[in-house]
mmCIF file of C-alpha atoms in Angstrom:
data_model
loop_
_atom_site.group_PDB
_atom_site.id
_atom_site.type_symbol
_atom_site.label_atom_id
_atom_site.label_comp_id
_atom_site.label_asym_id
_atom_site.label_seq_id
_atom_site.Cartn_x
_atom_site.Cartn_y
_atom_site.Cartn_z
ATOM 1 C CA MET A 1 63.107 -16.585 -2.502
ATOM 2 C CA LYS A 2 59.669 -18.209 -2.384
ATOM 3 C CA SER A 3 58.269 -15.754 0.169
ATOM 4 C CA HIS A 4 59.463 -12.857 -1.997
ATOM 5 C CA ALA A 5 57.594 -14.292 -4.996
ATOM 6 C CA ASP A 6 54.480 -14.740 -2.849
ATOM 7 C CA LYS A 7 54.611 -11.095 -1.762
ATOM 8 C CA ILE A 8 54.938 -9.925 -5.370
ATOM 9 C CA LYS A 9 52.045 -12.162 -6.453
ATOM 10 C CA HIS A 10 49.894 -10.832 -3.601
ATOM 11 C CA THR A 11 50.738 -7.239 -4.540
ATOM 12 C CA VAL A 12 49.884 -7.818 -8.213
ATOM 13 C CA THR A 13 46.598 -9.511 -7.273
ATOM 14 C CA THR A 14 45.679 -6.602 -4.990
ATOM 15 C CA ILE A 15 46.413 -4.077 -7.743
ATOM 16 C CA GLU A 16 44.325 -6.033 -10.259
ATOM 17 C CA LYS A 17 41.408 -6.241 -7.821
ATOM 18 C CA THR A 18 41.620 -2.500 -7.176
ATOM 19 C CA ILE A 19 41.621 -1.742 -10.901
ATOM 20 C CA GLY A 20 38.606 -4.020 -11.377
ATOM 21 C CA THR A 21 36.749 -2.320 -8.537
ATOM 22 C CA VAL A 22 37.431 1.129 -9.987
ATOM 23 C CA LYS A 23 36.240 0.018 -13.439
ATOM 24 C CA ARG A 24 33.037 -1.394 -11.951
ATOM 25 C CA TYR A 25 32.409 1.805 -9.991
ATOM 26 C CA LEU A 26 32.826 3.915 -13.128
ATOM 27 C CA GLN A 27 30.476 1.659 -15.111
ATOM 28 C CA LEU A 28 27.784 1.899 -12.434
ATOM 29 C CA THR A 29 28.209 5.664 -12.167
ATOM 30 C CA ILE A 30 27.721 6.066 -15.919
ATOM 31 C CA VAL A 31 24.670 3.776 -15.986
ATOM 32 C CA ILE A 32 23.009 5.506 -13.022
ATOM 33 C CA ALA A 33 23.654 8.967 -14.491
ATOM 34 C CA THR A 34 22.176 7.869 -17.817
ATOM 35 C CA LYS A 35 19.060 6.462 -16.159
ATOM 36 C CA GLN A 36 18.570 9.626 -14.132
ATOM 37 C CA ARG A 37 18.812 11.756 -17.265
ATOM 38 C CA ALA A 38 16.225 9.540 -18.958
ATOM 39 C CA ASN A 39 13.887 9.853 -15.955
ATOM 40 C CA ASP A 40 14.203 13.649 -15.822
ATOM 41 C CA ASN A 41 11.920 13.879 -18.852
ATOM 42 C CA VAL A 42 9.107 12.027 -17.087
ATOM 43 C CA MET A 43 9.093 13.943 -13.799
ATOM 44 C CA PRO A 44 7.747 17.333 -15.000
ATOM 45 C CA ARG A 45 4.714 15.639 -16.514
ATOM 46 C CA MET A 46 3.874 14.020 -13.177
ATOM 47 C CA ARG A 47 4.228 17.339 -11.349
ATOM 48 C CA ALA A 48 2.015 19.059 -13.905
ATOM 49 C CA LYS A 49 -0.636 16.389 -13.440
ATOM 50 C CA VAL A 50 -0.635 16.784 -9.647
ATOM 51 C CA SER A 51 -0.784 20.562 -9.861
ATOM 52 C CA ALA A 52 -3.693 20.331 -12.306
ATOM 53 C CA GLY A 53 -5.923 19.142 -9.478
ATOM 54 C CA SER A 54 -5.663 15.367 -9.425
ATOM 55 C CA PRO A 55 -5.208 13.907 -5.920
ATOM 56 C CA PRO A 56 -1.587 13.124 -5.014
ATOM 57 C CA SER A 57 -2.336 9.610 -3.742
ATOM 58 C CA CYS A 58 -4.983 6.934 -3.518
ATOM 59 C CA HIS A 59 -5.483 7.848 0.175
ATOM 60 C CA ALA A 60 -6.562 11.337 -0.791
ATOM 61 C CA SER A 61 -9.027 10.053 -3.371
ATOM 62 C CA THR A 62 -10.459 7.568 -0.838
ATOM 63 C CA ALA A 63 -10.956 10.391 1.657
ATOM 64 C CA GLU A 64 -12.720 12.469 -1.002
ATOM 65 C CA ASN A 65 -15.007 9.568 -1.875
ATOM 66 C CA ARG A 66 -15.974 9.092 1.775
ATOM 67 C CA LYS A 67 -16.859 12.769 2.087
ATOM 68 C CA THR A 68 -19.188 12.584 -0.912
ATOM 69 C CA LEU A 69 -20.944 9.460 0.422
ATOM 70 C CA ARG A 70 -21.872 11.095 3.739
#
Protein backbone atom coordinates (compact mmCIF):
# COMPACT_ATOMS: atom_id res chain seq x y z
CA MET A 1 0.00 0.00 0.00
CA LYS A 2 2.80 2.42 0.88
CA SER A 3 4.72 1.84 -2.36
CA HIS A 4 1.54 2.50 -4.34
CA ALA A 5 1.09 5.84 -2.57
CA ASP A 6 4.73 6.71 -3.26
CA LYS A 7 4.27 6.00 -6.97
CA ILE A 8 1.17 8.21 -7.11
CA LYS A 9 2.97 11.01 -5.24
CA HIS A 10 5.93 10.75 -7.63
CA THR A 11 3.62 10.87 -10.64
CA VAL A 12 1.78 13.94 -9.32
CA THR A 13 5.07 15.69 -8.56
CA THR A 14 6.36 14.95 -12.07
CA ILE A 15 3.17 16.33 -13.64
CA GLU A 16 3.36 19.50 -11.53
CA LYS A 17 7.01 20.03 -12.49
CA THR A 18 6.16 19.56 -16.16
CA ILE A 19 3.31 22.08 -15.94
CA GLY A 20 5.63 24.56 -14.21
CA THR A 21 8.28 24.10 -16.89
CA VAL A 22 5.75 24.68 -19.67
CA LYS A 23 4.45 27.83 -17.96
CA ARG A 24 7.99 29.17 -17.59
CA TYR A 25 8.77 28.43 -21.24
CA LEU A 26 5.65 30.29 -22.37
CA GLN A 27 6.48 33.29 -20.16
CA LEU A 28 10.00 33.51 -21.57
CA THR A 29 8.74 33.14 -25.13
CA ILE A 30 6.31 36.02 -24.65
CA VAL A 31 8.94 38.26 -23.03
CA ILE A 32 11.54 37.57 -25.73
CA ALA A 33 9.02 38.19 -28.52
CA THR A 34 7.98 41.47 -26.91
CA LYS A 35 11.58 42.63 -26.57
CA GLN A 36 12.33 41.75 -30.18
CA ARG A 37 9.32 43.73 -31.36
CA ALA A 38 10.49 46.71 -29.31
CA ASN A 39 14.00 46.46 -30.80
CA ASP A 40 12.71 46.26 -34.38
CA ASN A 41 11.98 49.99 -34.25
CA VAL A 42 15.60 50.84 -33.46
CA MET A 43 17.31 48.72 -36.11
CA PRO A 44 16.28 50.63 -39.28
CA ARG A 45 17.70 53.84 -37.84
CA MET A 46 21.08 52.18 -37.31
CA ARG A 47 21.10 50.81 -40.85
CA ALA A 48 20.20 54.22 -42.25
CA LYS A 49 23.06 55.79 -40.32
CA VAL A 50 25.59 53.27 -41.66
CA SER A 51 24.36 53.65 -45.22
CA ALA A 52 24.59 57.44 -44.92
CA GLY A 53 28.37 57.16 -44.92
CA SER A 54 29.42 56.81 -41.30
CA PRO A 55 32.03 54.08 -40.71
CA PRO A 56 30.58 50.76 -39.53
CA SER A 57 33.05 50.35 -36.65
CA CYS A 58 35.74 52.08 -34.66
CA HIS A 59 38.36 50.01 -36.55
CA ALA A 60 37.29 51.58 -39.82
CA SER A 61 37.47 55.09 -38.40
CA THR A 62 40.94 54.38 -36.95
CA ALA A 63 42.13 53.17 -40.35
CA GLU A 64 40.75 56.33 -41.98
CA ASN A 65 42.52 58.52 -39.42
CA ARG A 66 45.84 56.78 -40.07
CA LYS A 67 45.48 57.35 -43.81
CA THR A 68 44.94 61.08 -43.30
CA LEU A 69 47.97 61.39 -41.00
CA ARG A 70 50.38 59.92 -43.56
